[in-house]
mmCIF file of C-alpha atoms in Angstrom:
data_model
loop_
_atom_site.group_PDB
_atom_site.id
_atom_site.type_symbol
_atom_site.label_atom_id
_atom_site.label_comp_id
_atom_site.label_asym_id
_atom_site.label_seq_id
_atom_site.Cartn_x
_atom_site.Cartn_y
_atom_site.Cartn_z
ATOM 1 C CA MET V 1 201.726 247.546 -56.806
ATOM 2 C CA PHE V 2 199.212 245.123 -58.276
ATOM 3 C CA VAL V 3 200.996 245.235 -61.633
ATOM 4 C CA LYS V 4 204.301 244.519 -59.902
ATOM 5 C CA ILE V 5 202.838 241.432 -58.231
ATOM 6 C CA LEU V 6 201.507 240.192 -61.565
ATOM 7 C CA LEU V 7 204.897 240.644 -63.173
ATOM 8 C CA GLN V 8 206.591 238.745 -60.337
ATOM 9 C CA ALA V 9 204.073 235.921 -60.667
ATOM 10 C CA ALA V 10 204.573 235.786 -64.417
ATOM 11 C CA ALA V 11 208.313 235.529 -63.919
ATOM 12 C CA LEU V 12 207.770 232.357 -61.877
ATOM 13 C CA LEU V 13 205.630 230.603 -64.494
ATOM 14 C CA PRO V 14 208.518 228.975 -66.422
ATOM 15 C CA PHE V 15 209.826 227.438 -63.203
ATOM 16 C CA LEU V 16 206.377 226.211 -62.182
ATOM 17 C CA THR V 17 205.876 224.636 -65.597
ATOM 18 C CA SER V 18 209.282 222.971 -65.482
ATOM 19 C CA THR V 19 208.611 221.547 -62.016
ATOM 20 C CA THR V 20 205.196 220.234 -63.017
ATOM 21 C CA SER V 21 206.584 218.560 -66.134
ATOM 22 C CA ALA V 22 209.288 216.834 -64.111
ATOM 23 C CA GLN V 23 206.768 215.623 -61.544
ATOM 24 C CA THR V 24 204.324 214.248 -64.096
ATOM 25 C CA ALA V 25 206.851 212.495 -66.330
ATOM 26 C CA CYS V 26 206.406 208.722 -66.499
ATOM 27 C CA ASN V 27 209.347 206.629 -67.670
ATOM 28 C CA ASN V 28 211.193 209.872 -68.409
ATOM 29 C CA SER V 29 208.453 211.527 -70.472
ATOM 30 C CA PRO V 30 205.135 213.285 -69.694
ATOM 31 C CA SER V 31 203.776 211.999 -73.012
ATOM 32 C CA LEU V 32 203.963 208.383 -71.808
ATOM 33 C CA CYS V 33 201.856 208.750 -68.645
ATOM 34 C CA SER V 34 198.514 208.327 -70.396
ATOM 35 C CA ARG V 35 199.699 205.513 -72.640
ATOM 36 C CA ALA V 36 198.820 201.896 -71.966
ATOM 37 C CA TYR V 37 201.715 199.684 -70.913
ATOM 38 C CA ASN V 38 201.487 197.860 -74.250
ATOM 39 C CA ASN V 39 201.268 201.053 -76.309
ATOM 40 C CA MET V 40 204.947 201.988 -76.159
ATOM 41 C CA THR V 41 208.381 200.489 -76.624
ATOM 42 C CA HIS V 42 210.376 199.595 -73.509
ATOM 43 C CA LEU V 43 214.167 199.466 -73.894
ATOM 44 C CA GLY V 44 215.537 196.241 -72.435
ATOM 45 C CA ALA V 45 219.022 195.255 -71.288
ATOM 46 C CA HIS V 46 219.650 191.679 -72.403
ATOM 47 C CA ASP V 47 221.295 189.714 -69.571
ATOM 48 C CA SER V 48 221.312 192.866 -67.479
ATOM 49 C CA PRO V 49 223.530 191.722 -64.550
ATOM 50 C CA PHE V 50 226.194 190.019 -66.685
ATOM 51 C CA LEU V 51 228.911 192.623 -66.967
ATOM 52 C CA ARG V 52 231.916 193.101 -69.184
ATOM 53 C CA ASP V 53 233.869 195.441 -66.936
ATOM 54 C CA LYS V 54 236.740 195.475 -64.452
ATOM 55 C CA SER V 55 234.764 193.474 -61.893
ATOM 56 C CA THR V 56 234.672 190.510 -64.312
ATOM 57 C CA SER V 57 238.052 191.211 -65.919
ATOM 58 C CA PHE V 58 236.081 192.186 -69.013
ATOM 59 C CA SER V 59 234.672 188.695 -69.399
ATOM 60 C CA THR V 60 233.744 187.986 -73.001
ATOM 61 C CA SER V 61 230.555 186.416 -71.624
ATOM 62 C CA GLY V 62 229.391 189.807 -70.337
ATOM 63 C CA ASN V 63 226.512 191.503 -72.148
ATOM 64 C CA GLN V 64 226.596 194.974 -70.563
ATOM 65 C CA TYR V 65 229.298 197.499 -69.685
ATOM 66 C CA TYR V 66 227.283 199.039 -66.823
ATOM 67 C CA ASN V 67 225.270 197.528 -63.983
ATOM 68 C CA SER V 68 221.499 197.421 -63.628
ATOM 69 C CA THR V 69 221.300 200.616 -61.579
ATOM 70 C CA VAL V 70 223.143 202.604 -64.242
ATOM 71 C CA GLN V 71 220.962 200.994 -66.899
ATOM 72 C CA LEU V 72 217.821 202.201 -65.129
ATOM 73 C CA GLU V 73 219.223 205.687 -64.610
ATOM 74 C CA ALA V 74 219.945 205.907 -68.341
ATOM 75 C CA GLY V 75 216.411 204.957 -69.432
ATOM 76 C CA VAL V 76 216.409 201.153 -69.633
ATOM 77 C CA ARG V 77 213.044 199.899 -68.342
ATOM 78 C CA LEU V 78 213.284 196.151 -68.985
ATOM 79 C CA LEU V 79 215.912 194.062 -67.219
ATOM 80 C CA SER V 80 216.429 190.415 -68.142
ATOM 81 C CA ALA V 81 218.505 187.772 -66.371
ATOM 82 C CA GLN V 82 219.127 184.039 -66.427
ATOM 83 C CA VAL V 83 218.437 182.232 -63.155
ATOM 84 C CA HIS V 84 220.209 178.972 -62.302
ATOM 85 C CA LYS V 85 220.077 176.663 -59.312
ATOM 86 C CA ASN V 86 223.127 176.162 -57.112
ATOM 87 C CA SER V 87 222.372 172.779 -55.568
ATOM 88 C CA SER V 88 225.166 173.073 -53.002
ATOM 89 C CA ALA V 89 223.761 176.302 -51.539
ATOM 90 C CA SER V 90 220.664 176.966 -49.479
ATOM 91 C CA GLY V 91 218.189 179.777 -48.900
ATOM 92 C CA SER V 92 218.462 182.878 -51.051
ATOM 93 C CA ASP V 93 221.898 181.819 -52.354
ATOM 94 C CA LYS V 94 220.399 178.779 -54.082
ATOM 95 C CA TRP V 95 219.036 180.758 -57.023
ATOM 96 C CA ARG V 96 221.874 182.504 -58.831
ATOM 97 C CA LEU V 97 222.247 184.846 -61.785
ATOM 98 C CA CYS V 98 224.563 182.852 -64.028
ATOM 99 C CA HIS V 99 225.429 183.143 -67.695
ATOM 100 C CA SER V 100 224.794 179.641 -69.088
ATOM 101 C CA THR V 101 226.645 178.086 -66.137
ATOM 102 C CA CYS V 102 227.740 179.474 -62.788
ATOM 103 C CA ASP V 103 231.337 178.449 -63.561
ATOM 104 C CA LEU V 104 231.315 180.761 -66.554
ATOM 105 C CA LEU V 105 229.903 183.959 -65.024
ATOM 106 C CA ASP V 106 228.159 184.263 -61.654
ATOM 107 C CA ALA V 107 226.570 187.664 -60.961
ATOM 108 C CA GLY V 108 225.327 186.810 -57.467
ATOM 109 C CA SER V 109 221.989 185.825 -56.035
ATOM 110 C CA LEU V 110 218.619 186.635 -57.545
ATOM 111 C CA THR V 111 217.543 188.143 -54.226
ATOM 112 C CA ASN V 112 220.392 190.655 -54.126
ATOM 113 C CA TRP V 113 219.764 191.724 -57.715
ATOM 114 C CA LEU V 114 216.091 192.305 -56.946
ATOM 115 C CA LYS V 115 217.123 194.348 -53.899
ATOM 116 C CA GLU V 116 219.266 196.516 -56.177
ATOM 117 C CA ILE V 117 216.302 197.151 -58.467
ATOM 118 C CA LYS V 118 214.016 197.878 -55.510
ATOM 119 C CA THR V 119 216.496 200.382 -54.090
ATOM 120 C CA TRP V 120 216.403 202.287 -57.363
ATOM 121 C CA MET V 121 212.611 202.148 -57.614
ATOM 122 C CA ASP V 122 212.219 203.380 -54.023
ATOM 123 C CA ALA V 123 214.295 206.527 -54.561
ATOM 124 C CA ASP V 124 212.199 209.708 -54.540
ATOM 125 C CA ALA V 125 213.364 210.626 -58.035
ATOM 126 C CA ASN V 126 212.088 207.326 -59.438
ATOM 127 C CA LYS V 127 208.578 207.055 -57.983
ATOM 128 C CA ASN V 128 207.042 207.586 -61.448
ATOM 129 C CA GLU V 129 208.993 204.849 -63.178
ATOM 130 C CA VAL V 130 207.490 201.532 -64.305
ATOM 131 C CA VAL V 131 210.048 198.725 -64.528
ATOM 132 C CA THR V 132 209.770 195.312 -66.167
ATOM 133 C CA VAL V 133 211.792 192.280 -65.058
ATOM 134 C CA LEU V 134 212.141 189.226 -67.296
ATOM 135 C CA ILE V 135 213.442 186.089 -65.597
ATOM 136 C CA VAL V 136 214.856 183.372 -67.852
ATOM 137 C CA ASN V 137 214.038 180.264 -65.845
ATOM 138 C CA SER V 138 217.009 178.152 -66.906
ATOM 139 C CA ASP V 139 216.649 175.409 -64.278
ATOM 140 C CA ASP V 140 212.860 175.157 -64.115
ATOM 141 C CA ALA V 141 212.348 176.905 -60.802
ATOM 142 C CA SER V 142 208.782 176.790 -59.551
ATOM 143 C CA ALA V 143 206.695 179.894 -58.963
ATOM 144 C CA ALA V 144 207.221 179.282 -55.245
ATOM 145 C CA ASP V 145 211.020 179.148 -55.697
ATOM 146 C CA ILE V 146 211.119 182.439 -57.587
ATOM 147 C CA GLY V 147 208.376 184.099 -55.560
ATOM 148 C CA ALA V 148 210.277 183.431 -52.343
ATOM 149 C CA GLN V 149 213.200 185.475 -53.691
ATOM 150 C CA PHE V 150 210.905 188.343 -54.651
ATOM 151 C CA ALA V 151 209.391 188.286 -51.165
ATOM 152 C CA ALA V 152 212.818 188.158 -49.507
ATOM 153 C CA SER V 153 213.950 191.218 -51.453
ATOM 154 C CA GLY V 154 210.765 193.145 -50.666
ATOM 155 C CA ILE V 155 210.279 194.109 -54.298
ATOM 156 C CA ASP V 156 207.009 192.181 -54.438
ATOM 157 C CA SER V 157 205.380 195.183 -52.751
ATOM 158 C CA HIS V 158 205.625 196.948 -56.142
ATOM 159 C CA ALA V 159 204.384 194.015 -58.240
ATOM 160 C CA TYR V 160 201.484 194.179 -60.656
ATOM 161 C CA THR V 161 199.055 191.250 -60.667
ATOM 162 C CA PRO V 162 197.129 190.609 -63.903
ATOM 163 C CA PRO V 163 193.355 190.246 -63.638
ATOM 164 C CA SER V 164 193.517 186.773 -65.203
ATOM 165 C CA ALA V 165 195.941 184.218 -66.628
ATOM 166 C CA THR V 166 194.986 185.131 -70.182
ATOM 167 C CA VAL V 167 196.052 188.001 -72.420
ATOM 168 C CA PRO V 168 194.054 191.103 -71.421
ATOM 169 C CA LYS V 169 192.258 193.165 -74.022
ATOM 170 C CA THR V 170 193.762 196.292 -72.492
ATOM 171 C CA TRP V 171 196.722 196.908 -70.193
ATOM 172 C CA PRO V 172 196.795 199.701 -67.583
ATOM 173 C CA THR V 173 198.370 203.042 -68.413
ATOM 174 C CA LEU V 174 201.681 203.911 -66.805
ATOM 175 C CA GLN V 175 199.915 206.484 -64.646
ATOM 176 C CA THR V 176 197.436 203.864 -63.416
ATOM 177 C CA LEU V 177 200.260 201.499 -62.492
ATOM 178 C CA ILE V 178 202.007 204.325 -60.663
ATOM 179 C CA ASN V 179 198.875 205.452 -58.816
ATOM 180 C CA ASN V 180 198.113 201.872 -57.760
ATOM 181 C CA GLY V 181 201.633 201.230 -56.491
ATOM 182 C CA THR V 182 202.099 198.392 -58.983
ATOM 183 C CA ARG V 183 205.098 199.682 -60.909
ATOM 184 C CA LEU V 184 206.849 196.318 -61.340
ATOM 185 C CA MET V 185 205.857 194.012 -64.191
ATOM 186 C CA THR V 186 207.338 190.518 -63.851
ATOM 187 C CA PHE V 187 207.528 187.887 -66.572
ATOM 188 C CA VAL V 188 209.131 184.450 -66.294
ATOM 189 C CA ALA V 189 210.257 182.308 -69.229
ATOM 190 C CA SER V 190 208.802 179.897 -68.507
ATOM 191 C CA LEU V 191 206.600 178.745 -65.636
ATOM 192 C CA SER V 192 205.232 175.205 -65.690
ATOM 193 C CA GLU V 193 202.355 176.421 -63.556
ATOM 194 C CA THR V 194 201.344 179.679 -61.935
ATOM 195 C CA SER V 195 200.778 180.126 -58.214
ATOM 196 C CA SER V 196 197.940 181.805 -56.351
ATOM 197 C CA GLN V 197 200.504 182.744 -53.704
ATOM 198 C CA TYR V 198 202.622 184.629 -56.260
ATOM 199 C CA PRO V 199 200.068 185.784 -58.863
ATOM 200 C CA TYR V 200 202.325 188.605 -60.046
ATOM 201 C CA LEU V 201 204.709 186.113 -61.687
ATOM 202 C CA MET V 202 203.428 186.087 -65.259
ATOM 203 C CA ASP V 203 204.400 183.298 -67.642
ATOM 204 C CA GLU V 204 206.171 185.191 -70.422
ATOM 205 C CA PHE V 205 204.848 183.295 -73.408
ATOM 206 C CA THR V 206 201.256 183.624 -72.261
ATOM 207 C CA TYR V 207 201.566 187.390 -72.678
ATOM 208 C CA ILE V 208 204.574 187.919 -74.965
ATOM 209 C CA PHE V 209 206.052 186.483 -78.149
ATOM 210 C CA GLU V 210 209.681 186.879 -79.206
ATOM 211 C CA SER V 211 211.616 187.056 -82.446
ATOM 212 C CA ASP V 212 214.637 184.793 -82.957
ATOM 213 C CA TYR V 213 217.431 185.437 -80.471
ATOM 214 C CA GLU V 214 220.313 183.574 -82.147
ATOM 215 C CA ASN V 215 221.748 185.887 -84.787
ATOM 216 C CA GLU V 216 225.335 186.075 -85.982
ATOM 217 C CA SER V 217 224.750 188.225 -89.068
ATOM 218 C CA PRO V 218 223.282 191.753 -89.163
ATOM 219 C CA SER V 219 221.279 190.736 -92.234
ATOM 220 C CA ASN V 220 219.477 187.884 -90.450
ATOM 221 C CA TYR V 221 217.120 189.809 -88.161
ATOM 222 C CA THR V 222 213.470 188.921 -88.533
ATOM 223 C CA CYS V 223 210.119 190.057 -87.191
ATOM 224 C CA THR V 224 208.640 186.548 -87.405
ATOM 225 C CA PRO V 225 207.532 184.966 -84.099
ATOM 226 C CA ASN V 226 210.040 182.410 -82.805
ATOM 227 C CA ARG V 227 208.713 181.685 -79.322
ATOM 228 C CA PRO V 228 206.219 180.386 -78.413
ATOM 229 C CA THR V 229 205.928 178.055 -81.361
ATOM 230 C CA GLY V 230 202.914 177.940 -83.612
ATOM 231 C CA LEU V 231 202.474 181.693 -84.055
ATOM 232 C CA THR V 232 202.597 183.706 -87.266
ATOM 233 C CA THR V 233 202.866 187.412 -87.991
ATOM 234 C CA SER V 234 199.122 187.454 -88.618
ATOM 235 C CA SER V 235 198.215 185.387 -85.565
ATOM 236 C CA THR V 236 199.915 186.279 -82.290
ATOM 237 C CA GLY V 237 196.949 185.876 -79.959
ATOM 238 C CA GLY V 238 197.058 189.476 -78.755
ATOM 239 C CA ARG V 239 200.479 188.998 -77.180
ATOM 240 C CA MET V 240 202.987 191.816 -76.846
ATOM 241 C CA PHE V 241 206.070 191.652 -79.081
ATOM 242 C CA LEU V 242 209.599 191.393 -77.688
ATOM 243 C CA MET V 243 212.131 192.079 -80.431
ATOM 244 C CA ASN V 244 215.514 190.511 -79.746
ATOM 245 C CA HIS V 245 218.192 192.720 -81.258
ATOM 246 C CA PHE V 246 221.704 191.587 -80.450
ATOM 247 C CA LEU V 247 224.451 189.724 -82.278
ATOM 248 C CA TYR V 248 226.599 186.790 -81.302
ATOM 249 C CA SER V 249 230.049 185.935 -82.567
ATOM 250 C CA THR V 250 231.577 182.463 -82.498
ATOM 251 C CA ALA V 251 234.682 181.964 -80.395
ATOM 252 C CA LEU V 252 236.925 179.009 -79.546
ATOM 253 C CA PHE V 253 235.202 175.595 -79.585
ATOM 254 C CA GLY V 254 232.211 177.118 -81.362
ATOM 255 C CA ILE V 255 231.066 178.976 -78.254
ATOM 256 C CA GLN V 256 228.819 181.973 -78.876
ATOM 257 C CA GLN V 257 229.610 185.247 -77.147
ATOM 258 C CA PRO V 258 228.124 188.756 -77.363
ATOM 259 C CA ASN V 259 229.429 190.607 -80.408
ATOM 260 C CA SER V 260 230.945 193.866 -79.185
ATOM 261 C CA THR V 261 232.771 194.584 -82.447
ATOM 262 C CA TYR V 262 229.690 195.537 -84.470
ATOM 263 C CA VAL V 263 227.515 196.850 -81.639
ATOM 264 C CA ASN V 264 228.020 200.506 -82.608
ATOM 265 C CA VAL V 265 225.942 199.693 -85.711
ATOM 266 C CA THR V 266 223.695 197.063 -84.106
ATOM 267 C CA ASN V 267 222.409 199.623 -81.582
ATOM 268 C CA ALA V 268 222.400 202.596 -83.968
ATOM 269 C CA GLU V 269 219.463 204.348 -85.631
ATOM 270 C CA THR V 270 220.676 203.575 -89.159
ATOM 271 C CA GLY V 271 222.934 201.062 -90.883
ATOM 272 C CA LEU V 272 222.854 197.389 -91.856
ATOM 273 C CA GLY V 273 221.130 195.503 -89.064
ATOM 274 C CA SER V 274 220.652 198.633 -86.944
ATOM 275 C CA LEU V 275 218.110 198.864 -84.145
ATOM 276 C CA GLY V 276 216.352 201.831 -85.722
ATOM 277 C CA THR V 277 216.004 200.059 -89.058
ATOM 278 C CA GLN V 278 214.660 196.866 -87.498
ATOM 279 C CA LEU V 279 212.178 198.771 -85.353
ATOM 280 C CA ASP V 280 210.860 200.381 -88.530
ATOM 281 C CA ASN V 281 210.724 196.998 -90.281
ATOM 282 C CA CYS V 282 208.735 195.325 -87.506
ATOM 283 C CA THR V 283 206.452 198.325 -87.097
ATOM 284 C CA GLY V 284 205.602 197.909 -90.765
ATOM 285 C CA VAL V 285 204.836 194.212 -90.293
ATOM 286 C CA TYR V 286 202.537 194.573 -87.280
ATOM 287 C CA GLY V 287 201.214 198.089 -87.722
ATOM 288 C CA ARG V 288 202.676 199.126 -84.371
ATOM 289 C CA ALA V 289 206.115 199.219 -82.789
ATOM 290 C CA PRO V 290 207.361 196.267 -80.712
ATOM 291 C CA GLN V 291 206.515 196.658 -77.040
ATOM 292 C CA PHE V 292 209.997 195.563 -75.966
ATOM 293 C CA VAL V 293 213.474 195.497 -77.495
ATOM 294 C CA LEU V 294 216.383 193.617 -75.925
ATOM 295 C CA VAL V 295 219.929 194.794 -76.644
ATOM 296 C CA ASP V 296 223.468 194.100 -75.513
ATOM 297 C CA PHE V 297 225.734 196.978 -74.416
ATOM 298 C CA PHE V 298 222.750 199.337 -74.193
ATOM 299 C CA ASN V 299 224.839 202.506 -73.916
ATOM 300 C CA VAL V 300 226.452 202.071 -77.319
ATOM 301 C CA GLY V 301 224.507 203.540 -80.211
ATOM 302 C CA PRO V 302 222.917 204.721 -78.004
ATOM 303 C CA ALA V 303 220.026 202.256 -78.159
ATOM 304 C CA ILE V 304 217.728 204.662 -76.306
ATOM 305 C CA ALA V 305 217.734 207.029 -79.311
ATOM 306 C CA SER V 306 215.874 204.534 -81.499
ATOM 307 C CA VAL V 307 213.428 203.726 -78.701
ATOM 308 C CA ASP V 308 212.708 207.425 -78.144
ATOM 309 C CA GLN V 309 212.041 207.742 -81.860
ATOM 310 C CA ALA V 310 209.612 204.806 -81.745
ATOM 311 C CA ASN V 311 207.826 206.369 -78.759
ATOM 312 C CA GLY V 312 207.734 209.869 -80.210
ATOM 313 C CA VAL V 313 209.767 211.191 -77.272
ATOM 314 C CA SER V 314 211.861 214.200 -78.232
ATOM 315 C CA SER V 315 212.982 215.570 -74.863
ATOM 316 C CA ALA V 316 213.297 213.016 -72.087
ATOM 317 C CA THR V 317 213.500 214.155 -68.466
ATOM 318 C CA GLY V 318 215.261 212.693 -65.456
ATOM 319 C CA ARG V 319 217.762 210.559 -67.348
ATOM 320 C CA LYS V 320 221.451 210.403 -66.610
ATOM 321 C CA ASN V 321 223.836 210.453 -69.531
ATOM 322 C CA VAL V 322 226.136 207.461 -69.955
ATOM 323 C CA THR V 323 229.049 207.540 -72.362
ATOM 324 C CA THR V 324 228.433 205.754 -75.639
ATOM 325 C CA ALA V 325 232.108 204.829 -75.882
ATOM 326 C CA GLN V 326 233.243 201.258 -75.416
ATOM 327 C CA PRO V 327 235.953 200.646 -72.814
ATOM 328 C CA ASP V 328 239.482 199.872 -73.969
ATOM 329 C CA GLU V 329 239.517 196.318 -72.687
ATOM 330 C CA ASN V 330 242.979 195.463 -73.999
ATOM 331 C CA ALA V 331 244.649 198.468 -72.378
ATOM 332 C CA THR V 332 243.080 197.662 -69.033
ATOM 333 C CA ALA V 333 244.062 194.018 -69.211
ATOM 334 C CA ASN V 334 247.639 194.810 -70.228
ATOM 335 C CA ASN V 335 248.048 197.111 -67.235
ATOM 336 C CA ASN V 336 246.654 194.582 -64.800
ATOM 337 C CA SER V 337 248.323 191.183 -64.735
ATOM 338 C CA ALA V 338 245.875 189.918 -62.156
ATOM 339 C CA ALA V 339 243.028 190.713 -64.496
ATOM 340 C CA ALA V 340 244.808 188.868 -67.267
ATOM 341 C CA GLY V 341 245.103 185.854 -65.001
ATOM 342 C CA ARG V 342 241.420 185.894 -64.211
ATOM 343 C CA ARG V 343 240.639 186.240 -67.922
ATOM 344 C CA GLY V 344 242.616 183.045 -68.488
ATOM 345 C CA ALA V 345 240.672 181.342 -65.745
ATOM 346 C CA SER V 346 237.449 182.359 -67.485
ATOM 347 C CA VAL V 347 238.629 180.687 -70.676
ATOM 348 C CA VAL V 348 239.388 177.512 -68.731
ATOM 349 C CA ALA V 349 235.894 177.664 -67.229
ATOM 350 C CA VAL V 350 234.420 177.960 -70.707
ATOM 351 C CA VAL V 351 236.348 174.911 -71.884
ATOM 352 C CA VAL V 352 235.260 172.940 -68.826
ATOM 353 C CA ALA V 353 231.634 173.911 -69.428
ATOM 354 C CA VAL V 354 231.860 172.793 -73.045
ATOM 355 C CA VAL V 355 233.469 169.475 -72.127
ATOM 356 C CA VAL V 356 230.763 168.818 -69.549
ATOM 357 C CA ALA V 357 228.044 169.735 -72.022
ATOM 358 C CA VAL V 358 229.476 167.397 -74.643
ATOM 359 C CA ALA V 359 229.883 164.594 -72.123
ATOM 360 C CA PHE V 360 226.253 164.810 -71.099
ATOM 361 C CA GLY V 361 224.947 165.463 -74.591
ATOM 362 C CA LEU V 362 223.640 168.954 -73.736
#
């Protein structure tokens, strides 16, 4: 009888081990729990809420094929967005997620986007996930302006507050952030001044440096600091490294738009200008992998494969698979005349934005 009980218990061991591994995984891997926040590479979705899908009639200004929730489910852990001021609106609608201008592509209010992220973070399956938000402060919002939107969404309850306004010698581990209920890291580019009322809003360039973000050729990527100015590869002040890795193409009137034609190589592990190759290049320069990488169309490649390689993650848990295929935009547009009409309206909006910019010398 005793032997029978032992055999039954032994039969359960694989299931117990599997359950424990799933429960202790941080950012989709048990191996990342004990790592400091700055001792890993976080995959980032560049311009996360700006979509190139049916909802935008496949706007050529869109940077992602899938929304922020899908991005998070698939392993993205850094979400970036441009924030602009709508002077004619009030309250939470005043601060909008717009691509360059709100006439070009308006993805809704900052508050609603933060609510979407919070909803994902609050789900039981995601309680061990640390998420980073990078706000591009296009219209010089104050810390109070941005902080009010975080408070309105309720996501500030997850926010991490740094111990000081200088680069720390060490960052917390993912497990520490999870245990402390501070799973949201928030950076703003840039803040003219910080606020004691919203101490979790970290000025990006105090803590992070970036490589150049305007690339139109796959041979032009660099690991050299571009922002903030005055840094070199040998002197970065202890900042974390955000590697921009996306391509632009030039359209009508010299307007730059995300390059979706070459993205299958841009986000791949190998090839000219590939994500995997550039990660290796920059790791060689700094002696460690970049802490963040920003990509367009994250699912193509897929970009997560190169990030897993950089992190030494071989078997991620809790991720949802997203197709790496690009949508057939032309077929969809041809079968939907209304969509074609809206696409034309988008082009008009682009032209208007350019004319205004030229008129005002922007």
